[in-house]
Amino acid sequence: MSTVRTLAELEALYDTPVPTSIIKEVDHLTPLHRLYVEASPFVVIATSGPGGLDCSPRGDAPGFVRPVDERTLHIPDRRGNNRLDTLRNLVVDPRIGLLFLVPGIGVTLRVNGTVELSTDLELRQSFAVVGKLPTTVLVVTTKSVYTQCPKALIRSHLWDASRHREQSELPTVGEILEHITSGEFDGAVFDAAYPERVRQTIY
């Protein structure tokens, strides 16, 4: 099997970058970029740390990621499972990559930058939902901002409802946990309790 070993070998395989793919990258959020952030209910966060890489989803009502100015975003860290994979990475390596998706829209927005984790009470209170505050808020300073063309979403038909799958076609989380523990974990009980658990812990 042939393997690419150097940048020169890699670059020899591909054409030169499309000009617009270069000029579209800026270091700040323009007013037009902000429209994507404010419309997005879902962002994927990429981080790196001593334990390796992490790619984690975050979602809430559209606009839950708050543009503060052209170089700053605030992201509330809502209640989760307390593994803290993303936050552990950011404490030791503040670099972050964000991918914003807007349902039904093929174009996505990419933001790369650095993060400080804030526990400021007033800031956390500004993100309160049903009286629940995020434990921390990610304060993102942008370094690179650009749109991603819709080819991946076009190829995947991600927003095509006729291609959506039913959960019954795939194993549940409980079934996976039962399998990897060789039956020691009761997956059926876990799955049955999950809807109420989500209702109680969503914020």
PDB file of C-alpha atoms in Angstrom:
ATOM      1  CA  MET A   1       0.000   0.000   0.000  1.00  0.00           C
ATOM      2  CA  SER A   2       1.352   3.425  -0.936  1.00  0.00           C
ATOM      3  CA  THR A   3       1.417   5.956   1.900  1.00  0.00           C
ATOM      4  CA  VAL A   4       1.804   9.719   1.804  1.00  0.00           C
ATOM      5  CA  ARG A   5       4.790  10.633   3.994  1.00  0.00           C
ATOM      6  CA  THR A   6       5.558  14.277   3.269  1.00  0.00           C
ATOM      7  CA  LEU A   7       3.775  17.534   2.544  1.00  0.00           C
ATOM      8  CA  ALA A   8       5.394  17.591  -0.866  1.00  0.00           C
ATOM      9  CA  GLU A   9       3.936  14.170  -1.682  1.00  0.00           C
ATOM     10  CA  LEU A  10       0.534  15.298  -0.453  1.00  0.00           C
ATOM     11  CA  GLU A  11       0.517  18.538  -2.401  1.00  0.00           C
ATOM     12  CA  ALA A  12       1.556  16.719  -5.563  1.00  0.00           C
ATOM     13  CA  LEU A  13      -1.681  14.724  -5.416  1.00  0.00           C
ATOM     14  CA  TYR A  14      -3.999  17.727  -5.389  1.00  0.00           C
ATOM     15  CA  ASP A  15      -4.602  20.838  -7.433  1.00  0.00           C
ATOM     16  CA  THR A  16      -3.880  24.280  -6.030  1.00  0.00           C
ATOM     17  CA  PRO A  17      -6.456  25.581  -3.521  1.00  0.00           C
ATOM     18  CA  VAL A  18      -9.571  27.178  -4.932  1.00  0.00           C
ATOM     19  CA  PRO A  19      -8.964  30.947  -4.619  1.00  0.00           C
ATOM     20  CA  THR A  20     -12.156  31.589  -2.668  1.00  0.00           C
ATOM     21  CA  SER A  21     -11.112  28.981  -0.082  1.00  0.00           C
ATOM     22  CA  ILE A  22      -8.187  31.235   0.785  1.00  0.00           C
ATOM     23  CA  ILE A  23      -9.745  34.681   0.708  1.00  0.00           C
ATOM     24  CA  LYS A  24     -12.767  33.608   2.784  1.00  0.00           C
ATOM     25  CA  GLU A  25     -10.685  33.111   5.949  1.00  0.00           C
ATOM     26  CA  VAL A  26     -10.531  36.069   8.336  1.00  0.00           C
ATOM     27  CA  ASP A  27      -9.579  36.390  11.990  1.00  0.00           C
ATOM     28  CA  HIS A  28     -12.886  37.848  13.181  1.00  0.00           C
ATOM     29  CA  LEU A  29     -16.645  37.491  12.982  1.00  0.00           C
ATOM     30  CA  THR A  30     -18.193  39.780  10.413  1.00  0.00           C
ATOM     31  CA  PRO A  31     -21.858  40.792  10.816  1.00  0.00           C
ATOM     32  CA  LEU A  32     -22.700  38.153   8.187  1.00  0.00           C
ATOM     33  CA  HIS A  33     -20.852  35.419  10.099  1.00  0.00           C
ATOM     34  CA  ARG A  34     -22.775  36.382  13.227  1.00  0.00           C
ATOM     35  CA  LEU A  35     -26.040  35.524  11.487  1.00  0.00           C
ATOM     36  CA  TYR A  36     -24.913  31.887  11.239  1.00  0.00           C
ATOM     37  CA  VAL A  37     -23.890  31.763  14.903  1.00  0.00           C
ATOM     38  CA  GLU A  38     -27.164  33.306  16.032  1.00  0.00           C
ATOM     39  CA  ALA A  39     -29.234  30.920  13.876  1.00  0.00           C
ATOM     40  CA  SER A  40     -27.380  27.793  14.971  1.00  0.00           C
ATOM     41  CA  PRO A  41     -28.810  25.447  17.634  1.00  0.00           C
ATOM     42  CA  PHE A  42     -25.890  23.022  17.298  1.00  0.00           C
ATOM     43  CA  VAL A  43     -22.106  23.270  17.323  1.00  0.00           C
ATOM     44  CA  VAL A  44     -19.392  20.608  17.304  1.00  0.00           C
ATOM     45  CA  ILE A  45     -16.392  21.429  19.499  1.00  0.00           C
ATOM     46  CA  ALA A  46     -12.921  20.028  18.779  1.00  0.00           C
ATOM     47  CA  THR A  47     -10.169  20.145  21.409  1.00  0.00           C
ATOM     48  CA  SER A  48      -6.788  18.581  22.111  1.00  0.00           C
ATOM     49  CA  GLY A  49      -5.103  17.532  25.330  1.00  0.00           C
ATOM     50  CA  PRO A  50      -2.684  15.066  26.932  1.00  0.00           C
ATOM     51  CA  GLY A  51      -5.201  12.258  26.562  1.00  0.00           C
ATOM     52  CA  GLY A  52      -5.651  12.915  22.852  1.00  0.00           C
ATOM     53  CA  LEU A  53      -8.297  14.598  20.737  1.00  0.00           C
ATOM     54  CA  ASP A  54     -11.956  15.155  21.491  1.00  0.00           C
ATOM     55  CA  CYS A  55     -14.917  16.120  19.327  1.00  0.00           C
ATOM     56  CA  SER A  56     -18.057  16.924  21.274  1.00  0.00           C
ATOM     57  CA  PRO A  57     -21.554  18.149  20.346  1.00  0.00           C
ATOM     58  CA  ARG A  58     -23.258  21.091  22.029  1.00  0.00           C
ATOM     59  CA  GLY A  59     -26.831  22.149  21.435  1.00  0.00           C
ATOM     60  CA  ASP A  60     -29.536  24.449  22.749  1.00  0.00           C
ATOM     61  CA  ALA A  61     -31.988  27.035  21.456  1.00  0.00           C
ATOM     62  CA  PRO A  62     -30.735  28.922  18.380  1.00  0.00           C
ATOM     63  CA  GLY A  63     -28.297  31.607  19.447  1.00  0.00           C
ATOM     64  CA  PHE A  64     -27.157  29.798  22.582  1.00  0.00           C
ATOM     65  CA  VAL A  65     -23.618  30.634  21.475  1.00  0.00           C
ATOM     66  CA  ARG A  66     -23.417  34.381  22.038  1.00  0.00           C
ATOM     67  CA  PRO A  67     -21.319  36.665  19.830  1.00  0.00           C
ATOM     68  CA  VAL A  68     -20.025  39.414  22.118  1.00  0.00           C
ATOM     69  CA  ASP A  69     -17.940  41.324  19.607  1.00  0.00           C
ATOM     70  CA  GLU A  70     -16.080  40.547  16.395  1.00  0.00           C
ATOM     71  CA  ARG A  71     -13.409  38.539  18.214  1.00  0.00           C
ATOM     72  CA  THR A  72     -15.351  36.998  21.123  1.00  0.00           C
ATOM     73  CA  LEU A  73     -17.944  34.256  21.591  1.00  0.00           C
ATOM     74  CA  HIS A  74     -19.496  32.988  24.824  1.00  0.00           C
ATOM     75  CA  ILE A  75     -20.601  29.342  25.062  1.00  0.00           C
ATOM     76  CA  PRO A  76     -22.419  28.071  28.184  1.00  0.00           C
ATOM     77  CA  ASP A  77     -21.352  24.632  29.345  1.00  0.00           C
ATOM     78  CA  ARG A  78     -24.669  22.969  30.085  1.00  0.00           C
ATOM     79  CA  ARG A  79     -25.171  19.995  32.368  1.00  0.00           C
ATOM     80  CA  GLY A  80     -23.644  16.765  31.063  1.00  0.00           C
ATOM     81  CA  ASN A  81     -22.165  13.479  32.284  1.00  0.00           C
ATOM     82  CA  ASN A  82     -19.202  15.122  34.059  1.00  0.00           C
ATOM     83  CA  ARG A  83     -16.533  13.338  32.020  1.00  0.00           C
ATOM     84  CA  LEU A  84     -15.361  16.872  31.162  1.00  0.00           C
ATOM     85  CA  ASP A  85     -13.409  15.689  28.112  1.00  0.00           C
ATOM     86  CA  THR A  86     -13.680  19.066  26.389  1.00  0.00           C
ATOM     87  CA  LEU A  87     -12.993  21.142  29.490  1.00  0.00           C
ATOM     88  CA  ARG A  88     -10.063  19.015  30.667  1.00  0.00           C
ATOM     89  CA  ASN A  89      -8.437  19.548  27.290  1.00  0.00           C
ATOM     90  CA  LEU A  90      -9.071  23.285  27.273  1.00  0.00           C
ATOM     91  CA  VAL A  91      -7.535  23.790  30.714  1.00  0.00           C
ATOM     92  CA  VAL A  92      -4.183  22.490  29.443  1.00  0.00           C
ATOM     93  CA  ASP A  93      -4.476  23.440  25.748  1.00  0.00           C
ATOM     94  CA  PRO A  94      -6.768  26.430  25.084  1.00  0.00           C
ATOM     95  CA  ARG A  95      -7.047  25.839  21.327  1.00  0.00           C
ATOM     96  CA  ILE A  96     -10.559  25.132  20.068  1.00  0.00           C
ATOM     97  CA  GLY A  97     -12.299  24.383  16.777  1.00  0.00           C
ATOM     98  CA  LEU A  98     -16.019  25.053  16.308  1.00  0.00           C
ATOM     99  CA  LEU A  99     -18.339  23.853  13.542  1.00  0.00           C
ATOM    100  CA  PHE A 100     -21.767  25.526  13.515  1.00  0.00           C
ATOM    101  CA  LEU A 101     -24.702  23.833  11.782  1.00  0.00           C
ATOM    102  CA  VAL A 102     -28.092  25.346  10.982  1.00  0.00           C
ATOM    103  CA  PRO A 103     -30.902  22.852  10.249  1.00  0.00           C
ATOM    104  CA  GLY A 104     -31.809  22.827   6.578  1.00  0.00           C
ATOM    105  CA  ILE A 105     -28.792  24.932   5.556  1.00  0.00           C
ATOM    106  CA  GLY A 106     -25.887  23.353   3.707  1.00  0.00           C
ATOM    107  CA  VAL A 107     -23.285  26.007   4.467  1.00  0.00           C
ATOM    108  CA  THR A 108     -21.586  25.597   7.840  1.00  0.00           C
ATOM    109  CA  LEU A 109     -19.434  28.039   9.787  1.00  0.00           C
ATOM    110  CA  ARG A 110     -16.003  27.192  11.161  1.00  0.00           C
ATOM    111  CA  VAL A 111     -14.380  29.138  13.964  1.00  0.00           C
ATOM    112  CA  ASN A 112     -10.938  28.386  15.392  1.00  0.00           C
ATOM    113  CA  GLY A 113      -9.479  30.173  18.367  1.00  0.00           C
ATOM    114  CA  THR A 114      -8.520  29.950  22.013  1.00  0.00           C
ATOM    115  CA  VAL A 115     -10.589  29.638  25.176  1.00  0.00           C
ATOM    116  CA  GLU A 116     -10.653  30.804  28.761  1.00  0.00           C
ATOM    117  CA  LEU A 117     -13.081  29.072  31.145  1.00  0.00           C
ATOM    118  CA  SER A 118     -15.040  31.609  33.173  1.00  0.00           C
ATOM    119  CA  THR A 119     -16.858  31.022  36.464  1.00  0.00           C
ATOM    120  CA  ASP A 120     -18.010  34.655  36.692  1.00  0.00           C
ATOM    121  CA  LEU A 121     -21.388  34.567  38.430  1.00  0.00           C
ATOM    122  CA  GLU A 122     -22.945  37.427  36.491  1.00  0.00           C
ATOM    123  CA  LEU A 123     -21.908  35.880  33.188  1.00  0.00           C
ATOM    124  CA  ARG A 124     -23.237  32.464  34.203  1.00  0.00           C
ATOM    125  CA  GLN A 125     -26.509  34.021  35.367  1.00  0.00           C
ATOM    126  CA  SER A 126     -26.944  35.626  31.949  1.00  0.00           C
ATOM    127  CA  PHE A 127     -27.177  32.098  30.500  1.00  0.00           C
ATOM    128  CA  ALA A 128     -29.685  30.777  33.052  1.00  0.00           C
ATOM    129  CA  VAL A 129     -32.468  28.508  31.745  1.00  0.00           C
ATOM    130  CA  VAL A 130     -35.363  27.547  34.041  1.00  0.00           C
ATOM    131  CA  GLY A 131     -33.264  28.869  36.904  1.00  0.00           C
ATOM    132  CA  LYS A 132     -30.293  26.609  36.107  1.00  0.00           C
ATOM    133  CA  LEU A 133     -26.880  28.160  35.509  1.00  0.00           C
ATOM    134  CA  PRO A 134     -24.042  26.643  33.491  1.00  0.00           C
ATOM    135  CA  THR A 135     -21.118  25.721  35.713  1.00  0.00           C
ATOM    136  CA  THR A 136     -18.694  27.493  33.387  1.00  0.00           C
ATOM    137  CA  VAL A 137     -18.806  29.634  30.263  1.00  0.00           C
ATOM    138  CA  LEU A 138     -16.298  29.208  27.448  1.00  0.00           C
ATOM    139  CA  VAL A 139     -14.938  32.598  26.424  1.00  0.00           C
ATOM    140  CA  VAL A 140     -13.657  32.095  22.880  1.00  0.00           C
ATOM    141  CA  THR A 141     -11.228  34.469  21.192  1.00  0.00           C
ATOM    142  CA  THR A 142     -11.356  33.955  17.441  1.00  0.00           C
ATOM    143  CA  LYS A 143      -8.234  33.355  15.375  1.00  0.00           C
ATOM    144  CA  SER A 144      -9.807  32.041  12.171  1.00  0.00           C
ATOM    145  CA  VAL A 145     -13.361  32.314  10.818  1.00  0.00           C
ATOM    146  CA  TYR A 146     -14.712  31.010   7.526  1.00  0.00           C
ATOM    147  CA  THR A 147     -17.654  29.271   5.906  1.00  0.00           C
ATOM    148  CA  GLN A 148     -17.484  25.653   4.749  1.00  0.00           C
ATOM    149  CA  CYS A 149     -19.087  24.793   1.426  1.00  0.00           C
ATOM    150  CA  PRO A 150     -22.174  22.531   1.545  1.00  0.00           C
ATOM    151  CA  LYS A 151     -20.760  19.590  -0.445  1.00  0.00           C
ATOM    152  CA  ALA A 152     -20.515  17.272   2.581  1.00  0.00           C
ATOM    153  CA  LEU A 153     -24.117  17.937   3.598  1.00  0.00           C
ATOM    154  CA  ILE A 154     -25.294  17.612   0.003  1.00  0.00           C
ATOM    155  CA  ARG A 155     -23.565  14.240  -0.379  1.00  0.00           C
ATOM    156  CA  SER A 156     -24.835  12.986   2.974  1.00  0.00           C
ATOM    157  CA  HIS A 157     -28.426  14.236   2.500  1.00  0.00           C
ATOM    158  CA  LEU A 158     -28.246  15.144   6.182  1.00  0.00           C
ATOM    159  CA  TRP A 159     -31.326  17.354   6.173  1.00  0.00           C
ATOM    160  CA  ASP A 160     -33.425  15.082   3.927  1.00  0.00           C
ATOM    161  CA  ALA A 161     -36.174  13.848   6.249  1.00  0.00           C
ATOM    162  CA  SER A 162     -37.024  11.003   3.875  1.00  0.00           C
ATOM    163  CA  ARG A 163     -33.608   9.490   4.690  1.00  0.00           C
ATOM    164  CA  HIS A 164     -33.856   9.840   8.460  1.00  0.00           C
ATOM    165  CA  ARG A 165     -33.607   6.611  10.424  1.00  0.00           C
ATOM    166  CA  GLU A 166     -35.663   5.244  13.305  1.00  0.00           C
ATOM    167  CA  GLN A 167     -33.934   4.592  16.627  1.00  0.00           C
ATOM    168  CA  SER A 168     -35.354   1.062  16.492  1.00  0.00           C
ATOM    169  CA  GLU A 169     -32.994   0.359  13.569  1.00  0.00           C
ATOM    170  CA  LEU A 170     -29.918   0.876  15.757  1.00  0.00           C
ATOM    171  CA  PRO A 171     -28.884  -0.346  19.220  1.00  0.00           C
ATOM    172  CA  THR A 172     -29.763   1.832  22.205  1.00  0.00           C
ATOM    173  CA  VAL A 173     -27.205   3.177  24.656  1.00  0.00           C
ATOM    174  CA  GLY A 174     -28.441   0.670  27.212  1.00  0.00           C
ATOM    175  CA  GLU A 175     -27.971  -2.226  24.795  1.00  0.00           C
ATOM    176  CA  ILE A 176     -24.424  -1.092  24.048  1.00  0.00           C
ATOM    177  CA  LEU A 177     -23.594  -0.776  27.754  1.00  0.00           C
ATOM    178  CA  GLU A 178     -25.031  -4.239  28.405  1.00  0.00           C
ATOM    179  CA  HIS A 179     -22.975  -5.680  25.569  1.00  0.00           C
ATOM    180  CA  ILE A 180     -19.632  -4.169  26.598  1.00  0.00           C
ATOM    181  CA  THR A 181     -20.153  -5.293  30.215  1.00  0.00           C
ATOM    182  CA  SER A 182     -21.046  -8.840  29.101  1.00  0.00           C
ATOM    183  CA  GLY A 183     -24.512  -8.537  30.596  1.00  0.00           C
ATOM    184  CA  GLU A 184     -23.517  -7.108  33.975  1.00  0.00           C
ATOM    185  CA  PHE A 185     -25.259  -3.826  33.139  1.00  0.00           C
ATOM    186  CA  ASP A 186     -29.066  -3.841  32.824  1.00  0.00           C
ATOM    187  CA  GLY A 187     -29.580  -2.008  29.565  1.00  0.00           C
ATOM    188  CA  ALA A 188     -33.368  -2.348  29.535  1.00  0.00           C
ATOM    189  CA  VAL A 189     -33.719  -0.627  32.916  1.00  0.00           C
ATOM    190  CA  PHE A 190     -31.326   2.121  31.830  1.00  0.00           C
ATOM    191  CA  ASP A 191     -33.214   2.778  28.592  1.00  0.00           C
ATOM    192  CA  ALA A 192     -36.618   2.747  30.288  1.00  0.00           C
ATOM    193  CA  ALA A 193     -35.511   5.352  32.826  1.00  0.00           C
ATOM    194  CA  TYR A 194     -33.773   7.590  30.309  1.00  0.00           C
ATOM    195  CA  PRO A 195     -36.704   9.828  29.203  1.00  0.00           C
ATOM    196  CA  GLU A 196     -37.420  10.869  32.774  1.00  0.00           C
ATOM    197  CA  ARG A 197     -33.711  11.230  33.524  1.00  0.00           C
ATOM    198  CA  VAL A 198     -33.351  13.615  30.595  1.00  0.00           C
ATOM    199  CA  ARG A 199     -36.392  15.594  31.711  1.00  0.00           C
ATOM    200  CA  GLN A 200     -34.862  16.020  35.165  1.00  0.00           C
ATOM    201  CA  THR A 201     -31.319  16.829  34.037  1.00  0.00           C
ATOM    202  CA  ILE A 202     -31.583  18.633  30.681  1.00  0.00           C
ATOM    203  CA  TYR A 203     -30.464  21.912  32.360  1.00  0.00           C
TER     204      TYR A 203
END
